[in-house]
Coordinates of C-alpha atoms and ligand atoms in Angstrom, one line a residue:
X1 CA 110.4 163.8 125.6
X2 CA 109.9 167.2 124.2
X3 CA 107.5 167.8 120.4
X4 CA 108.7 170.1 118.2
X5 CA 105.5 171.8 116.8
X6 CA 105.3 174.1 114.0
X7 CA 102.3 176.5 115.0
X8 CA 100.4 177.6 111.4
X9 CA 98.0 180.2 113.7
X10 CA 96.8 181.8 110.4
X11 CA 94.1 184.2 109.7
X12 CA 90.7 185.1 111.7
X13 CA 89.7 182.6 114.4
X14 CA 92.3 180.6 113.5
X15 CA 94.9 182.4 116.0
X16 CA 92.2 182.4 118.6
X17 CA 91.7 178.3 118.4
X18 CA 95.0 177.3 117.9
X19 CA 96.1 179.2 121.8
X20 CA 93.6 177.4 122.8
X21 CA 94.4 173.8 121.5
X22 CA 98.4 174.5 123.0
X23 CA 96.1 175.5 126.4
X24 CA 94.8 172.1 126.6
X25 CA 98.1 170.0 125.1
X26 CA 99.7 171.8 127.5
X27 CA 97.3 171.2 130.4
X28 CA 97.6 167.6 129.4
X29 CA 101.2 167.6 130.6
X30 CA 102.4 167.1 127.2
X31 CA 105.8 168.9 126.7
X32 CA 106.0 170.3 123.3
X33 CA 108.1 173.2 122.3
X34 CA 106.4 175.6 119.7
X35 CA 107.8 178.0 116.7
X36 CA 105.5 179.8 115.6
X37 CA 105.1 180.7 111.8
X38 CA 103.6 183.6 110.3
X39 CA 101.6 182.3 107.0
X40 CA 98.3 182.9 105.2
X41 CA 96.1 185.7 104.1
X42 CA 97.1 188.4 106.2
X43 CA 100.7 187.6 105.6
X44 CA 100.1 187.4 101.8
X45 CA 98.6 190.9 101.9
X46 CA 101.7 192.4 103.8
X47 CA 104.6 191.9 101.8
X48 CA 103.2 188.6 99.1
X49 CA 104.6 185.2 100.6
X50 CA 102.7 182.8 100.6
X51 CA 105.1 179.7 101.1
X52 CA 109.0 179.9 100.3
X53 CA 110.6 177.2 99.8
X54 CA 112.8 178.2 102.4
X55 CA 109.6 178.3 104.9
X56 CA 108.7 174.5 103.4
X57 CA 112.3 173.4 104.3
X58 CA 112.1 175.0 107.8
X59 CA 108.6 173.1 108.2
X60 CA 110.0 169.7 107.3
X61 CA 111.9 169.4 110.8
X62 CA 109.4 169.4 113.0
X63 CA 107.5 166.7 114.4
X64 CA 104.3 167.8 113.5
X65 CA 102.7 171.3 112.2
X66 CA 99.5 172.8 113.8
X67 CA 97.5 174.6 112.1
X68 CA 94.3 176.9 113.0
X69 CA 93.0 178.2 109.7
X70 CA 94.1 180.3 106.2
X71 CA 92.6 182.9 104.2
X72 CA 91.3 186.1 104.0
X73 CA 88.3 187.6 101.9
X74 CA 91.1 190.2 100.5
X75 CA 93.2 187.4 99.0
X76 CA 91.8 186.2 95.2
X77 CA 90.4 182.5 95.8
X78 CA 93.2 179.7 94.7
X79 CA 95.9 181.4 96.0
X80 CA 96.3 180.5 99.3
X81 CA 94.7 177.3 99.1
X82 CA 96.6 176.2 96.1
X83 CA 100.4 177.8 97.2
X84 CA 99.6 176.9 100.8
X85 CA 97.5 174.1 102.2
X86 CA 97.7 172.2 98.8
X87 CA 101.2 173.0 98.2
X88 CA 102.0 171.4 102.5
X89 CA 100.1 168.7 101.8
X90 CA 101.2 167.6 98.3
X91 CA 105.4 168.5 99.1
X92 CA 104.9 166.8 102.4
X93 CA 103.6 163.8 101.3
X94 CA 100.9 164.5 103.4
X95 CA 98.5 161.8 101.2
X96 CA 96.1 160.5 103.6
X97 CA 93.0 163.0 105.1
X98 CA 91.2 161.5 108.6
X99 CA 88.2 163.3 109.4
X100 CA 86.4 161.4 112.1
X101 CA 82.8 162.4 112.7
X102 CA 81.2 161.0 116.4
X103 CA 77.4 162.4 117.4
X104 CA 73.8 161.7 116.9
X105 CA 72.4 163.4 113.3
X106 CA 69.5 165.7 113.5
X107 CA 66.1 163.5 113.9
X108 CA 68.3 159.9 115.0
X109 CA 67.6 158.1 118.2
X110 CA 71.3 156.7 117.8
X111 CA 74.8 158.0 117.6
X112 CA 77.1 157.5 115.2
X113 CA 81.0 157.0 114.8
X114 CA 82.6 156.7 111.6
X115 CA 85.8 157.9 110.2
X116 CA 86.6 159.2 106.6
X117 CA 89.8 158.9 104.9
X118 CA 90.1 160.8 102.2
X119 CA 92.7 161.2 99.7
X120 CA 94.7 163.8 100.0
X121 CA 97.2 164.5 97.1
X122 CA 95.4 163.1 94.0
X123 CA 92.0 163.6 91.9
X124 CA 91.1 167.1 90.6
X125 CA 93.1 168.7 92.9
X126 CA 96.7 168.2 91.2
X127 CA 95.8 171.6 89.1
X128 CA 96.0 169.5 85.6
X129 CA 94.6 171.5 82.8
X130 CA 94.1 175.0 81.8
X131 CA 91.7 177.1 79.7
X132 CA 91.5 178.9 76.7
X133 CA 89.7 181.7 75.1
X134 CA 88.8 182.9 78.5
X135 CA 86.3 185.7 79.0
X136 CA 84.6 184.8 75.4
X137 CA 81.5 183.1 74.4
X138 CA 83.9 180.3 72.8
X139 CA 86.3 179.5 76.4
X140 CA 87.0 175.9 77.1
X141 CA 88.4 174.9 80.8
X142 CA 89.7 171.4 81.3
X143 CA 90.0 170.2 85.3
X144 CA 91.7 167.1 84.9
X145 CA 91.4 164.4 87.5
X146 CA 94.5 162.7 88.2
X147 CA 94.6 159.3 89.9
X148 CA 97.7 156.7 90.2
X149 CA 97.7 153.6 91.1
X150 CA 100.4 154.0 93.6
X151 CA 98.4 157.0 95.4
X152 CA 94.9 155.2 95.3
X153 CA 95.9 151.8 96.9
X154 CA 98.5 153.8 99.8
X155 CA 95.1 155.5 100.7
X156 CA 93.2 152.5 100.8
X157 CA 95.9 150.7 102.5
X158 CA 95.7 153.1 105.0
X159 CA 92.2 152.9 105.3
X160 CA 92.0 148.8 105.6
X161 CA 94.8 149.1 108.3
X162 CA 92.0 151.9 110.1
X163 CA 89.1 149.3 109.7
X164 CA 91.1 146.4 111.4
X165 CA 92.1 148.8 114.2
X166 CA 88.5 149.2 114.7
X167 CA 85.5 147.0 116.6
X168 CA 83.3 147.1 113.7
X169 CA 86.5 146.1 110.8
X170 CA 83.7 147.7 108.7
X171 CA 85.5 150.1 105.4
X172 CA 83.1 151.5 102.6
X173 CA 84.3 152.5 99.1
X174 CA 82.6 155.9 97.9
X175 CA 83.0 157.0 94.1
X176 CA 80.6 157.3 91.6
X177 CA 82.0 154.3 89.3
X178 CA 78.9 154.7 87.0
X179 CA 79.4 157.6 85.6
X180 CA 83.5 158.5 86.2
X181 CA 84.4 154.7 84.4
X182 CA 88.1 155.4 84.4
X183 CA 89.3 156.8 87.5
X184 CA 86.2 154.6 89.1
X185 CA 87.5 151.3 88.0
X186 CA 91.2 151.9 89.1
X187 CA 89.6 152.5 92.4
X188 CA 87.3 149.7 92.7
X189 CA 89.5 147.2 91.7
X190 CA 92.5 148.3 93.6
X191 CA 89.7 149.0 96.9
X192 CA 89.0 144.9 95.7
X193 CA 92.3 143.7 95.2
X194 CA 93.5 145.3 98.5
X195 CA 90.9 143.6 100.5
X196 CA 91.3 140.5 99.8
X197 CA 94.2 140.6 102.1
X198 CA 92.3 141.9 104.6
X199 CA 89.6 139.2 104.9
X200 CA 88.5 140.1 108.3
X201 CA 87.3 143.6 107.2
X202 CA 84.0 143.8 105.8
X203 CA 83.5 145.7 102.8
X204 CA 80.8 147.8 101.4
X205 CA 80.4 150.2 98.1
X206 CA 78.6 153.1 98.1
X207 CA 77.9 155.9 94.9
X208 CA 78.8 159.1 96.8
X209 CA 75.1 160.7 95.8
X210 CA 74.2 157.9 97.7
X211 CA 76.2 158.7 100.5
X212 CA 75.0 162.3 100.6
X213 CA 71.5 160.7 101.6
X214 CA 72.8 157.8 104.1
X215 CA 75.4 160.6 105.9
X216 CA 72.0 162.4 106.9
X217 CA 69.3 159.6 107.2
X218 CA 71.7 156.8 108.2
X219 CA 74.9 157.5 109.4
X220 CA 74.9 154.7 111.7
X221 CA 75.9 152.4 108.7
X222 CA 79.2 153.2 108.8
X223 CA 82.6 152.5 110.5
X224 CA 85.3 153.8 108.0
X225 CA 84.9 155.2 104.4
X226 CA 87.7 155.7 102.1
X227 CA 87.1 158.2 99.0
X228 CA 88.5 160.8 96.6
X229 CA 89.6 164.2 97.2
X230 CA 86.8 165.8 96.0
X231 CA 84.2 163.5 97.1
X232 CA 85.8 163.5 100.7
X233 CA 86.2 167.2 100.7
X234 CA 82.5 167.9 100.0
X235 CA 81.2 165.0 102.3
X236 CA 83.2 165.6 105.2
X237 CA 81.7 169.0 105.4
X238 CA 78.2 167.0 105.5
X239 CA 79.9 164.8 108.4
X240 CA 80.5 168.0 110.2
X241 CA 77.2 169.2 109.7
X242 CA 75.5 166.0 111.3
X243 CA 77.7 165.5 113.7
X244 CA 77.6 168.3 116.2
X245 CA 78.7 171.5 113.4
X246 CA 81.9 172.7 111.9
X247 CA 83.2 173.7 115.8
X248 CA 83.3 170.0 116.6
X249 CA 84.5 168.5 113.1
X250 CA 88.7 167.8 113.6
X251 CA 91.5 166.3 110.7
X252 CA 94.0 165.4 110.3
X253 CA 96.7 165.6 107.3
X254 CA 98.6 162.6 107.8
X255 CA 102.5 161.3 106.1
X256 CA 101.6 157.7 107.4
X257 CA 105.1 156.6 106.5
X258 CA 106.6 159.4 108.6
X259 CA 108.9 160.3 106.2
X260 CA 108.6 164.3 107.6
X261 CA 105.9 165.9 109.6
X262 CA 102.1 165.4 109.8
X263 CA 99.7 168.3 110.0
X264 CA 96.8 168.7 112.1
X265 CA 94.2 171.1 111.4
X266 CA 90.2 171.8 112.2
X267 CA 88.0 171.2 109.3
X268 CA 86.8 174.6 109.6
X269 CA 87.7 178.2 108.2
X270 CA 89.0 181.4 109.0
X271 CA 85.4 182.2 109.8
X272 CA 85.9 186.2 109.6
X273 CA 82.6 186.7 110.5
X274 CA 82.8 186.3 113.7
X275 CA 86.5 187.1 114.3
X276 CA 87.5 189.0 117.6
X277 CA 83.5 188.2 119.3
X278 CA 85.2 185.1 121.3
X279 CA 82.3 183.1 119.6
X280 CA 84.7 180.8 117.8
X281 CA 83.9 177.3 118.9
X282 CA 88.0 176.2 119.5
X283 CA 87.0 172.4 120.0
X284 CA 87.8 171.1 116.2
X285 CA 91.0 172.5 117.3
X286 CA 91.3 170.8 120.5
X287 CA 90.2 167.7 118.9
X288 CA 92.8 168.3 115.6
X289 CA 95.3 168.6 118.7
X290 CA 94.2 165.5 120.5
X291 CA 94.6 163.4 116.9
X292 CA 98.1 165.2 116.8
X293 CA 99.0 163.4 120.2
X294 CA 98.0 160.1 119.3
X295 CA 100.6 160.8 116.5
X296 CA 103.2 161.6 118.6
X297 CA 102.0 158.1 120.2
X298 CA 101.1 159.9 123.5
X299 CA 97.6 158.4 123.3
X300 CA 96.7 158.6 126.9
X301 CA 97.1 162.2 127.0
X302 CA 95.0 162.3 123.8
X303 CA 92.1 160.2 125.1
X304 CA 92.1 162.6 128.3
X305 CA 91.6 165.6 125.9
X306 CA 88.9 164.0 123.9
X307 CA 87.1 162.9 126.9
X308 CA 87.1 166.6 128.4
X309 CA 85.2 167.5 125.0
X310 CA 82.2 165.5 125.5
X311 CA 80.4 167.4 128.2
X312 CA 79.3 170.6 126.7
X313 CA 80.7 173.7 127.7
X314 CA 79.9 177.2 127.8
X315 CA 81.7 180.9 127.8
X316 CA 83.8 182.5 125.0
X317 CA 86.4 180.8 123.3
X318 CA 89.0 181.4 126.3
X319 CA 86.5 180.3 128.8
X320 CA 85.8 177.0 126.8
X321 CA 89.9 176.5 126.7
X322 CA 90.4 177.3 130.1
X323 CA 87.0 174.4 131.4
X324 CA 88.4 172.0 128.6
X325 CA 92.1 172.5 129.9
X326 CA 90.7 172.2 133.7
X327 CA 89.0 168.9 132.8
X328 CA 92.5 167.8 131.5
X329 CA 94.5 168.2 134.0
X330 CA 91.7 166.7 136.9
Ligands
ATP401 P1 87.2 180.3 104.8 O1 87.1 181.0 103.5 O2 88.4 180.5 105.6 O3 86.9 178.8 104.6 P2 84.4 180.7 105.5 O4 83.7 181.8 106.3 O5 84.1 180.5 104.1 O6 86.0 180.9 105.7 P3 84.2 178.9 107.6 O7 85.3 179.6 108.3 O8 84.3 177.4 107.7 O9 84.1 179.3 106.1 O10 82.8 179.3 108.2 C1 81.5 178.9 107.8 C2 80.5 179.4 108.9 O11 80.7 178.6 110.1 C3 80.7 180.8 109.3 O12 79.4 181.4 109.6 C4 81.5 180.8 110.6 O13 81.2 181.8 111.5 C5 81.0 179.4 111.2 N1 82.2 178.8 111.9 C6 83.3 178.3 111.4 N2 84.1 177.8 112.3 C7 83.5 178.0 113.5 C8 83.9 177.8 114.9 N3 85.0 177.2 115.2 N4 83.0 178.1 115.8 C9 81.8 178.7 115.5 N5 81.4 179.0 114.3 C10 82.2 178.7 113.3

């Protein structure tokens, strides 16, 4: 069976990962046929699109979209992000955010393995509220945080399904009820009302300044975390940084109910700094790939690709596509 992937190459490295991610699926003996589509930064500086609604449609019928990375330091901040990668996500349904994060932190004797779900259409990132009097000693911004209950237990859902999938059936909570009482509580009672039907998962809360400390002194502690937007954007970065670095750290942006396309992406950036040097690491791309297979329920080939990314490997970014893809295929 062939997959119909939408290819989101984007702006600096992103390109250069994302050939070598279709290297590997390829290698893996995966058919897929790829369109490719021409969107972010660059694109946006040419001639101002940043996403029709013609594009959106187009993107809907594919199986899955891949997606290396967007923006450019010409383009204002927001406005790829928001009319972009927001606007996929949030149109798509795309409302559930798995980051996994496997390696030993800096100073540990053990490894760790834990997976973050993070909600992905919600919180402060719905754009709700505005500001006024800007520019003078008397402006006012509002950044509204918008949480439903609908869109809070779906994610957690999600996440308790994870946990039982797992050895450990371990799933931590991380907000900062304390302090954010209203948007806290509808979490923590949903996240307690939820498990209750899932009384073979063991549950754990933790304040996400807590976490901040655990992710880099104990990351062993945990199996699967489910958290906010915000809270998972920021922390997942952390995970990244403990876990091997940004080249290694993979996501995906899911549609669990499959009502369109999923979209796969490296938690990384367009990295402009070292665009065009073939320094770009292209494994969070290899591994956003590998997630995108199991998706497409061709998990073998996915557990062959993740397997070839253990054992480091050396060269530019087309020398670590070609040893990964030669691993694949032995
Ligand atoms: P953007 O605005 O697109 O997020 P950025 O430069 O702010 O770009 P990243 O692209 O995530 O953020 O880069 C942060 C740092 O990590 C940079 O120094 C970059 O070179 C490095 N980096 C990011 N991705 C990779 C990668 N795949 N391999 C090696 N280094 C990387």
């Amino acid at each position: 069976m062939t997959h119909n992937i939408a290819v989101i190459g984007g702006d600096g490295i992103g390109p250069e990962v994302i050939t070598e991610a279709i290297k590997v699926v390829r290698a893996a003996g995966v058919e897929i046929s790829t369109t490719d589509y021409d969107l972010g930064g660059a694109r946006y500086m040419r001639d101002g699109e940043v996403l029709s609604e013609e594009t959106l449609d187009e993107l809907r019928t594919f199986d899955c979209i891949l997606l290396g990375a967007v923006g450019s330091p010409d383009v204002p901040p927001g406005v790829i992000e928001r009319g972009l990668l927001l606007k996929m996500r949030f149109d798509m349904n795309l409302y559930v955010n798995v980051r996994p994060f496997i390696g030993t932190a800096p100073g540990a004797t053990e490894p760790h393995d834990f997976v973050v779900i993070r909600e992905n259409t919600e919180g402060p990132y719905v754009g709700e509220g505005g500001s006024l009097r800007e520019g003078t000693p008397h402006e006012v911004a509002t950044q509204g945080s918008f949480n439903t209950r609908m869109g809070v237990e779906r994610c957690i859902r999600y996440a308790f399904e994870l946990a039982m999938t797992r050895e450990r059936k371990h799933l931590t909570l991380v907000h900062k009820t304390n302090v954010l009482q209203f948007s806290g509580s509808l979490w923590e009672r949903t996240f307690n009302e939820v498990a209750e039907e899932y009384p073979q998962v063991e549950t754990a809360y933790n304040h996400v300044d807590a976490a901040t400390i655990y992710f880099v002194q104990d990351p062993q502690r945990y199996d699967v975390i489910v958290t906010d937007n915000l809270f998972g954007d920021i922390l997942t970065d952390l995970g990244g940084a403990v876990s091997g670095g940004i080249g290694l750290a993979s996501s995906a942006n899911l549609n669990p109910d499959r009502t369109g396309p999923s979209m796969f992406e490296p938690v990384h950036g367009s990295a402009p700094d070292i665009v065009g040097t073939g320094k770009a690491d292209p494994r969070a791309a290899i591994l956003s790939a590998a997630m995108m297979l199991d998706f497409l329920g061709e998990s073998e080939a996915a557990d062959r690709v993740r397997a070839a990314c253990v054992d480091p490997v050396t060269g530019s970014t087309s020398d670590v596509g070609d040893s990964i893809a030669v691993r694949v295929r032995n």
